PDB file of C-alpha atoms in Angstrom:
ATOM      1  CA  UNK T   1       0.000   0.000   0.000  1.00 61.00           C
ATOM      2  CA  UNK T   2       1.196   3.383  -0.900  1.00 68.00           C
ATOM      3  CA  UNK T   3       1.627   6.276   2.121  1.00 92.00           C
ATOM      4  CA  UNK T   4       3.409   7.947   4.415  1.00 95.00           C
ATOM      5  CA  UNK T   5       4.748   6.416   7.791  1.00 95.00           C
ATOM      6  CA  UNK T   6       6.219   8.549  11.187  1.00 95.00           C
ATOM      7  CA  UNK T   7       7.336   6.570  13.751  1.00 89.00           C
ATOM      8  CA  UNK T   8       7.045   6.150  16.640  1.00 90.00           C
ATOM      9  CA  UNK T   9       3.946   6.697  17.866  1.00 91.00           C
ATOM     10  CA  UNK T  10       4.585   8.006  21.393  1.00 94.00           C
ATOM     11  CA  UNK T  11       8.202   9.855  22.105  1.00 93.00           C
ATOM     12  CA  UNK T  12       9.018  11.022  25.648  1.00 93.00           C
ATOM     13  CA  UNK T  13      12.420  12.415  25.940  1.00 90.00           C
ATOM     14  CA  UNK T  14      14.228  14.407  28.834  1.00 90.00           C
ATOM     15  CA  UNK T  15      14.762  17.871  28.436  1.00 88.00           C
ATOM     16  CA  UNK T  16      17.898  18.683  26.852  1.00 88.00           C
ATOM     17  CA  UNK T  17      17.934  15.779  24.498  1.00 90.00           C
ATOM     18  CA  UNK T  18      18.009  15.783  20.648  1.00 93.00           C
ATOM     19  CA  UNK T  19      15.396  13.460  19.330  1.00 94.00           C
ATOM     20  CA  UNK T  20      14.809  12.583  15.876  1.00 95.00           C
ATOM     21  CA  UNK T  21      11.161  11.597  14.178  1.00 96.00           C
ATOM     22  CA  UNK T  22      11.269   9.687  10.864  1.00 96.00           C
ATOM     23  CA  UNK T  23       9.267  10.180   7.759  1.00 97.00           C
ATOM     24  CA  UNK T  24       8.818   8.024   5.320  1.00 97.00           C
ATOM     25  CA  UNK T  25       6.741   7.981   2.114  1.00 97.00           C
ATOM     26  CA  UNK T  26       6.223   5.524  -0.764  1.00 96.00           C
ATOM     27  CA  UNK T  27       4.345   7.824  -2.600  1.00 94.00           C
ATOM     28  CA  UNK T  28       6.967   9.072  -5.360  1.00 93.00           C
ATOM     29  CA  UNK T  29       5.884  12.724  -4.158  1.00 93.00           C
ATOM     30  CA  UNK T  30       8.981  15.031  -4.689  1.00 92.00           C
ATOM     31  CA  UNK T  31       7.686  17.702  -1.494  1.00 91.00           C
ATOM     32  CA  UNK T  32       7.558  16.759   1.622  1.00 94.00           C
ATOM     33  CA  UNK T  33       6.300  18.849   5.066  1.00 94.00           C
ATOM     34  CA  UNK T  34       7.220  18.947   9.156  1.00 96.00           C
ATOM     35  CA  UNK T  35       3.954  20.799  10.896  1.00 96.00           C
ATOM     36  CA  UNK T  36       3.726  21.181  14.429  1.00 96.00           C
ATOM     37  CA  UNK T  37       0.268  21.227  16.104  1.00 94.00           C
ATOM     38  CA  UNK T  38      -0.459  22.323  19.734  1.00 92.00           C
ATOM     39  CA  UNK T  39      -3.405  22.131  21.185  1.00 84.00           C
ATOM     40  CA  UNK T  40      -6.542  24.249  20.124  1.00 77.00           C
ATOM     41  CA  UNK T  41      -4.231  25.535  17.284  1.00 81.00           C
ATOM     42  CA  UNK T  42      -3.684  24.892  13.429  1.00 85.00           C
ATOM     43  CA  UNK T  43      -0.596  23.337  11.855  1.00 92.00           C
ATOM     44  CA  UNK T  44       2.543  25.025  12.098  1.00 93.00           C
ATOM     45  CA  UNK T  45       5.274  25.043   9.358  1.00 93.00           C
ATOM     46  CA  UNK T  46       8.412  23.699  10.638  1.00 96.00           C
ATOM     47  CA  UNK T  47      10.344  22.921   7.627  1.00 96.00           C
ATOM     48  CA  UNK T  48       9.705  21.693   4.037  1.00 93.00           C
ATOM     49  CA  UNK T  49      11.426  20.501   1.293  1.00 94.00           C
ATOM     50  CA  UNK T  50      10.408  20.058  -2.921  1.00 89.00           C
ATOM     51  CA  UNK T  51      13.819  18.025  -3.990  1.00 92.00           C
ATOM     52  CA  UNK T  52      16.023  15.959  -2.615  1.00 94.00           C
ATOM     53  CA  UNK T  53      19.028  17.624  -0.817  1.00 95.00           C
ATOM     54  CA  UNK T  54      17.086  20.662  -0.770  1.00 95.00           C
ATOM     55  CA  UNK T  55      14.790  22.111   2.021  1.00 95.00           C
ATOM     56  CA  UNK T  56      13.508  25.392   3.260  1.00 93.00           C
ATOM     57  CA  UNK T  57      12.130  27.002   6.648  1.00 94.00           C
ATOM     58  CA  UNK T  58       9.061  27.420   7.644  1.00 92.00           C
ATOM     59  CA  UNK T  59       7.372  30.183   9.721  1.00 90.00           C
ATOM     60  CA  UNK T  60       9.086  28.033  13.311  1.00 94.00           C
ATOM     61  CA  UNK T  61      11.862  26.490  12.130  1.00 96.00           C
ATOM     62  CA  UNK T  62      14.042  27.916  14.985  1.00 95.00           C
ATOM     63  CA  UNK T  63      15.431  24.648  17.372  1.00 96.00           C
ATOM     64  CA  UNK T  64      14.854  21.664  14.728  1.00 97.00           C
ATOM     65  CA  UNK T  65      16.565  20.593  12.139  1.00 97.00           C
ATOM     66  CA  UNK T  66      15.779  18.460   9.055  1.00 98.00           C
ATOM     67  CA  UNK T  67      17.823  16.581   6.277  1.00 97.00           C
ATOM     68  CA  UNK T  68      16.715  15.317   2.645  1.00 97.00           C
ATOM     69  CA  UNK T  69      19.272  12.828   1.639  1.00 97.00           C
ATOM     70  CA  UNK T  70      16.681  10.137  -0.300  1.00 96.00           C
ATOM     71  CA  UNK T  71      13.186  11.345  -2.217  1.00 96.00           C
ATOM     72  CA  UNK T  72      11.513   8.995   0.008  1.00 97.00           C
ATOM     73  CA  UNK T  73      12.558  10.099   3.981  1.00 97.00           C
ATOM     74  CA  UNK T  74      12.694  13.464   5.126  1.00 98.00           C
ATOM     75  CA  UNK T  75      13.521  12.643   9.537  1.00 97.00           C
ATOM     76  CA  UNK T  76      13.287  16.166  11.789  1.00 97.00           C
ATOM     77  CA  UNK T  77      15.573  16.143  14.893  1.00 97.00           C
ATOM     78  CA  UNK T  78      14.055  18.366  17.650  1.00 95.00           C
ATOM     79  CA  UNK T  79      17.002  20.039  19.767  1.00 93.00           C
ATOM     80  CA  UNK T  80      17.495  20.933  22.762  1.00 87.00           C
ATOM     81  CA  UNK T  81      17.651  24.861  21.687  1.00 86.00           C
ATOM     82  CA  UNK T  82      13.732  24.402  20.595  1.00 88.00           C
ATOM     83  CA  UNK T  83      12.118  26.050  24.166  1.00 87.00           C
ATOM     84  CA  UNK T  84       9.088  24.190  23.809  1.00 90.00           C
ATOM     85  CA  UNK T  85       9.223  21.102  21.878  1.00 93.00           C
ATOM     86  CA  UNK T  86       5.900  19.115  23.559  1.00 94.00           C
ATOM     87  CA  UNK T  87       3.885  18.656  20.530  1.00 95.00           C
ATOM     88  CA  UNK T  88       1.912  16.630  17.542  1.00 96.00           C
ATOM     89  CA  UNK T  89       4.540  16.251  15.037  1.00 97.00           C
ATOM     90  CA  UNK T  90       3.283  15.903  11.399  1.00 97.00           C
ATOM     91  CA  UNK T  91       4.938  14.909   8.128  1.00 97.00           C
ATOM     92  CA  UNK T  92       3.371  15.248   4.984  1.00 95.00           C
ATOM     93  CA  UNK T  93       4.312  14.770   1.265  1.00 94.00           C
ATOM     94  CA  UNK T  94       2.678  16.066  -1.576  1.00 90.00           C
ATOM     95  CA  UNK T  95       3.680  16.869  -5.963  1.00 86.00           C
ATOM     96  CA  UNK T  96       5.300  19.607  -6.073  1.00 77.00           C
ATOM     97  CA  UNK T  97       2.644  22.570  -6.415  1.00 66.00           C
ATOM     98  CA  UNK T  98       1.770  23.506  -9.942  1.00 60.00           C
ATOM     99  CA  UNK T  99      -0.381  26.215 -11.233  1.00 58.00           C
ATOM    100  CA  UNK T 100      -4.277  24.636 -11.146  1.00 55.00           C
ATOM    101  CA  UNK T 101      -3.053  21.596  -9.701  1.00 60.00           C
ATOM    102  CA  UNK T 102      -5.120  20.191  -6.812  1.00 65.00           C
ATOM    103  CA  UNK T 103      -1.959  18.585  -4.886  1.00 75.00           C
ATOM    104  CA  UNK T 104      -3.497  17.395  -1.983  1.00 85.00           C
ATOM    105  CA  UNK T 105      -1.086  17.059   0.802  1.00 89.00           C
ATOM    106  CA  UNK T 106      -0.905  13.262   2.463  1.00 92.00           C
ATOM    107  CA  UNK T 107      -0.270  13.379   6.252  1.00 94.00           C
ATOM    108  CA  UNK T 108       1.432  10.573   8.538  1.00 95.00           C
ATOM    109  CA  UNK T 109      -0.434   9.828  11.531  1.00 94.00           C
ATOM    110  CA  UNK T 110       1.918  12.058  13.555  1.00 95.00           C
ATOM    111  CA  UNK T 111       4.306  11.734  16.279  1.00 96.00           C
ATOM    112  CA  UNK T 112       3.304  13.106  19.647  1.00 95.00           C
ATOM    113  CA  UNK T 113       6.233  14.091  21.558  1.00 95.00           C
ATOM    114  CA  UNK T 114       6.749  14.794  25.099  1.00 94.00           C
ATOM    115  CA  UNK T 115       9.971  17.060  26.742  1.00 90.00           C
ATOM    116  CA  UNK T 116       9.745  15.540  30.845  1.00 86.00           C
TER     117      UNK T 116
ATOM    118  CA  UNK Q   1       0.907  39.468   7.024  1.00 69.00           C
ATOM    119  CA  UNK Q   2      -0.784  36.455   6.032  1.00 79.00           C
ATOM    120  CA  UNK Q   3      -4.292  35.287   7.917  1.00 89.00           C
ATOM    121  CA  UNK Q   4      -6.313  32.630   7.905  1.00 94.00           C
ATOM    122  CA  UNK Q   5      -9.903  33.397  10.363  1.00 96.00           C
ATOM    123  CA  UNK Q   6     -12.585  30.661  10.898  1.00 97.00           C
ATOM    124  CA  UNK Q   7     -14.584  29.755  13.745  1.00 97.00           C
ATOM    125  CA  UNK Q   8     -13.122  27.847  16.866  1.00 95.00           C
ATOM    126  CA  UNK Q   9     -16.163  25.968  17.942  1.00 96.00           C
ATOM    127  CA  UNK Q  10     -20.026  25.140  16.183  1.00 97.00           C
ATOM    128  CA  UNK Q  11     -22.605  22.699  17.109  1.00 97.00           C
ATOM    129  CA  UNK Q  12     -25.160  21.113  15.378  1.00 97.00           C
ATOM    130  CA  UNK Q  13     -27.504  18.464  15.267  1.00 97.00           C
ATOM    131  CA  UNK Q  14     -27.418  15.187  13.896  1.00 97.00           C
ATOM    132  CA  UNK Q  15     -29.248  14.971  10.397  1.00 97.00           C
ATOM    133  CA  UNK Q  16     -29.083  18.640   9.866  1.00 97.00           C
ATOM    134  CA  UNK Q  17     -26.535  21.130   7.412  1.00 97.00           C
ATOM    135  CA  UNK Q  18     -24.120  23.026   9.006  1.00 98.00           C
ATOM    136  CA  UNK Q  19     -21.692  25.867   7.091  1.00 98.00           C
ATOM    137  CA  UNK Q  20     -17.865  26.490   8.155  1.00 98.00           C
ATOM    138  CA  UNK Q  21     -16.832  29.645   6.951  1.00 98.00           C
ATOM    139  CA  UNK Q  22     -13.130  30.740   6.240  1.00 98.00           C
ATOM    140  CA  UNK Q  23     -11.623  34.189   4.952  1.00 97.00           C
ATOM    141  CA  UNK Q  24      -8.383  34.391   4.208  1.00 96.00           C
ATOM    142  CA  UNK Q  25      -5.188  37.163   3.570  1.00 93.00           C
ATOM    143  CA  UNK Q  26      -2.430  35.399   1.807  1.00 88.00           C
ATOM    144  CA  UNK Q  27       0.643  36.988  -0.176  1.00 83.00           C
ATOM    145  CA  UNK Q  28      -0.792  34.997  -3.502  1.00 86.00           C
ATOM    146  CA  UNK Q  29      -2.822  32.294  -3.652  1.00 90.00           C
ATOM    147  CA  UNK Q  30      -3.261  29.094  -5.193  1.00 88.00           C
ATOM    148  CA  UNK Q  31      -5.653  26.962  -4.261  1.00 91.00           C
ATOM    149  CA  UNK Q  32      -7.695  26.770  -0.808  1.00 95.00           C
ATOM    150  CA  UNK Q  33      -7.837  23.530   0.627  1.00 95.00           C
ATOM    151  CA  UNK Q  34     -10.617  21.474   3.249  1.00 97.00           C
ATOM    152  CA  UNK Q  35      -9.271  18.730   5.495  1.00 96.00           C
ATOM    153  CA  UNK Q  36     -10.979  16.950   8.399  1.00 97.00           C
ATOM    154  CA  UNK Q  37      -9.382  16.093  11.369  1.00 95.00           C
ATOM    155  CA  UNK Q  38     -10.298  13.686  13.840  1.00 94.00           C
ATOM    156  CA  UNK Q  39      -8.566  14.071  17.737  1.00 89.00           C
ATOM    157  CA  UNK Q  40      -5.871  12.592  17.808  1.00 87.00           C
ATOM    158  CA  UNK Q  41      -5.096  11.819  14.136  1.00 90.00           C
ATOM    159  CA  UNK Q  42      -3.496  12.998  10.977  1.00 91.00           C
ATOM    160  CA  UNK Q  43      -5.914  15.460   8.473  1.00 94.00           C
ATOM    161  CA  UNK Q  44      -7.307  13.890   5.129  1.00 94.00           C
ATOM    162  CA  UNK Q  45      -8.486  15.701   2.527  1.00 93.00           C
ATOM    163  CA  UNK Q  46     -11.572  16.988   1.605  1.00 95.00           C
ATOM    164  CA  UNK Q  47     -11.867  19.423  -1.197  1.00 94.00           C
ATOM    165  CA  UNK Q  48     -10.172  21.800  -3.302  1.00 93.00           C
ATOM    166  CA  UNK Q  49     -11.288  24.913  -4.286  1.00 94.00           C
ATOM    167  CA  UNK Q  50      -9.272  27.352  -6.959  1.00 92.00           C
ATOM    168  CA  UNK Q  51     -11.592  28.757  -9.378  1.00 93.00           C
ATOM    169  CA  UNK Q  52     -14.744  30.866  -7.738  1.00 96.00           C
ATOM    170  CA  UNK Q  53     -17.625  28.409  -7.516  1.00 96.00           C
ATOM    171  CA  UNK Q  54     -18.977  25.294  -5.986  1.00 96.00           C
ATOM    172  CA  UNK Q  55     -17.580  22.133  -5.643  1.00 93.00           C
ATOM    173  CA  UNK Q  56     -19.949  19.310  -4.361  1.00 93.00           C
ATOM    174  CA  UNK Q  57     -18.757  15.732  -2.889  1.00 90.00           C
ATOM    175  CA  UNK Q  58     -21.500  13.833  -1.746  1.00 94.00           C
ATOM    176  CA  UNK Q  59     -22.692  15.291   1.367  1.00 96.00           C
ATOM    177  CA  UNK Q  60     -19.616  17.620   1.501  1.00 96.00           C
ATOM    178  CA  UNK Q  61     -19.731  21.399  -0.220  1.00 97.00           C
ATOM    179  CA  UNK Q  62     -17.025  23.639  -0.260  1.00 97.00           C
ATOM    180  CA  UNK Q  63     -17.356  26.905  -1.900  1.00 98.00           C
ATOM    181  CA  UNK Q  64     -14.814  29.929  -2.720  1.00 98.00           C
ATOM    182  CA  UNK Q  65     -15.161  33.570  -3.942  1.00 97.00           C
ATOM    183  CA  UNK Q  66     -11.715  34.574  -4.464  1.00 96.00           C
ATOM    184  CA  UNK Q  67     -12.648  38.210  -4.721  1.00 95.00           C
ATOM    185  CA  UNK Q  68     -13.838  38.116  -1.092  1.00 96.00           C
ATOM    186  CA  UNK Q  69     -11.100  36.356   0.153  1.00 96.00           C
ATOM    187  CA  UNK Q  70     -13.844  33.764   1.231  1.00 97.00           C
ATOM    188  CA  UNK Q  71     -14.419  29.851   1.595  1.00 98.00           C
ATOM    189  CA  UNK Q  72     -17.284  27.745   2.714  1.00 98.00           C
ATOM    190  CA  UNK Q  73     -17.630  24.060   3.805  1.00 98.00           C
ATOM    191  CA  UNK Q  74     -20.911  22.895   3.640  1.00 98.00           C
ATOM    192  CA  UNK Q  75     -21.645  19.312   5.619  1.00 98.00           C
ATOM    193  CA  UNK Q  76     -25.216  18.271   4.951  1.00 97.00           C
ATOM    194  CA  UNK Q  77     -27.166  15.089   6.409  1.00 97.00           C
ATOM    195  CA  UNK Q  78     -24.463  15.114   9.733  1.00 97.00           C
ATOM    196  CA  UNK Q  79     -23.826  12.111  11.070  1.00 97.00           C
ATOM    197  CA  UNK Q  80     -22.149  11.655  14.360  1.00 97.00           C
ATOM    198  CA  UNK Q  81     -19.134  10.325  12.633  1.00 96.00           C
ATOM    199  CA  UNK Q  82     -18.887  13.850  11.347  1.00 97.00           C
ATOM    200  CA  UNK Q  83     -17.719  15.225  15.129  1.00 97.00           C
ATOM    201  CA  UNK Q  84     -14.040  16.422  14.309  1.00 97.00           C
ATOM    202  CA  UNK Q  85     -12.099  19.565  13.768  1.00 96.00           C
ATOM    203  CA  UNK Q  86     -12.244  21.361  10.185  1.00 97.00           C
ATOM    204  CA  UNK Q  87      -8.803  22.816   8.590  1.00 96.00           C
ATOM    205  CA  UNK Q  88      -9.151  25.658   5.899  1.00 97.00           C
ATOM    206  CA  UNK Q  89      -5.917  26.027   4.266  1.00 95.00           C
ATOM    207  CA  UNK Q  90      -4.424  28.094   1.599  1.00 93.00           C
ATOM    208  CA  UNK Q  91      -1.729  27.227  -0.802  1.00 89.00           C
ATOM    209  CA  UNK Q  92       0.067  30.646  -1.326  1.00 83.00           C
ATOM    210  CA  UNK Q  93       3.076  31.925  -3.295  1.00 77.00           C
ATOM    211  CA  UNK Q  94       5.466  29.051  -1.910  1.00 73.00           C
ATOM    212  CA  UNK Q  95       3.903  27.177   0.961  1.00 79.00           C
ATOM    213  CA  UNK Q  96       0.143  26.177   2.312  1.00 86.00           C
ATOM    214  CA  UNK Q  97      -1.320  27.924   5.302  1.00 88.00           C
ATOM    215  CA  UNK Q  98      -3.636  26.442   7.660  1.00 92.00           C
ATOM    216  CA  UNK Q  99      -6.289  28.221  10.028  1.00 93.00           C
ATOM    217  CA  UNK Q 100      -6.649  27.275  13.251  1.00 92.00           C
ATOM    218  CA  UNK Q 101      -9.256  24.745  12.399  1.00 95.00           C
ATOM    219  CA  UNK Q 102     -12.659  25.128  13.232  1.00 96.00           C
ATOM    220  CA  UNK Q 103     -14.046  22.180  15.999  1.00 96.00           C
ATOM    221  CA  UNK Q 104     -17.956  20.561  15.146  1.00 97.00           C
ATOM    222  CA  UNK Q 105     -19.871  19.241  17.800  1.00 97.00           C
ATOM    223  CA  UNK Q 106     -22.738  16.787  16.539  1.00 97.00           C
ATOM    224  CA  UNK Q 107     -25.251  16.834  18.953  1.00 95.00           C
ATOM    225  CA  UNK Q 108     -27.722  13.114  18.319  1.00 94.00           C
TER     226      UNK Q 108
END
């Protein structure tokens, strides 16, 4: 079946730790997305990236980092410089945009993450 | 600055039509976007909206006047099933914006 995968689940790290989330897609979609969600609020743009070895920032990219080494996997590490990093972590992966083009975006089932 | 606006909270009942509205400031745009999101889970798409208009899937509407800077999402016949938080979002210049998503409460 084709779609996109985070694992795990369920992350609990200590505070001061790097942790790093994993996306993968099977989809053959060139863009892929990090959103952050909080609670009562919409999705965040962490990072994002159309091409392989190539990403961008998003509007809260400050504290994470993210690498694009293979079409398919596009992992975001949290570190320990992001203040508040307790959140539902989600990837997406999409075509790249086109004029007219209705390029849905695909989401993983998330990652919730909590800093103890 | 860029701005997405729709309601936090609506309830309705079960069997009846309720509208989600959206209006949006974006620095382009290219396409406005519905997804439904369930607590807990990952969005899924709904609709797609880029030329003014209607667009009708089953018992889902979504409509967009891109002169008003203005969406709709029409759910018709709700079901309890349909208890979940809506996302407007916007595909601008480079990137999509969501709202803040707006959370239904189906009442039986």
């Amino acid at each position: 079946d084709g779609g996109i995968t985070q694992s795990p689940k369920y992350l609990f790290r200590k505070e001061g730790q790097n942790v790093t989330l994993s996306c993968e897609q099977n989809l053959n979609h060139d863009a892929m997305y990090w959103y952050r969600q909080d609670p009562g609020q919409g999705l965040r743009l962490i990072y994002y990236s159309q091409i392989v070895n190539d990403f961008q920032k998003g509007d809260i990219a400050e504290g994470y980092s993210v690498s694009r080494e293979k079409k398919e996997s596009f992992p975001l590490t949290v570190t320990s410089a992001q203040k508040n990093p307790t959140a539902f972590y989600l990837c997406a992966s999409s075509i790249v945009p086109g004029p007219d083009m209705d390029n849905e975006q695909f989401f993983g089932p998330g990652t919730r993450l909590t800093v103890l | 600055g860029q701005n997405i606006d729709q309601p936090t909270e609506m309830t309705a009942t079960e069997g009846a039509i309720v509208q989600i509205n959206c209006t949006y400031q974006t620095s382009g745009f290219n396409g406005l976007f519905w997804y439904q999101q369930h607590a807990g889970e990952a969005p899924t798409f709904l609709s797609y909206n880029v030329l003014d208009g209607l667009e009708e899937k089953g018992r889902f509407s979504s409509f967009l006047s891109r002169s008003k800077g203005y969406s709709y999402l029409l759910l018709k016949e709700l079901q309890m099933k349909d208890s979940a938080s809506y996302l407007c979002a916007v595909r601008g210049d480079d990137k999509i914006i969501f709202g803040k998503g707006t959370r239904l409460h189906i009442l039986p």
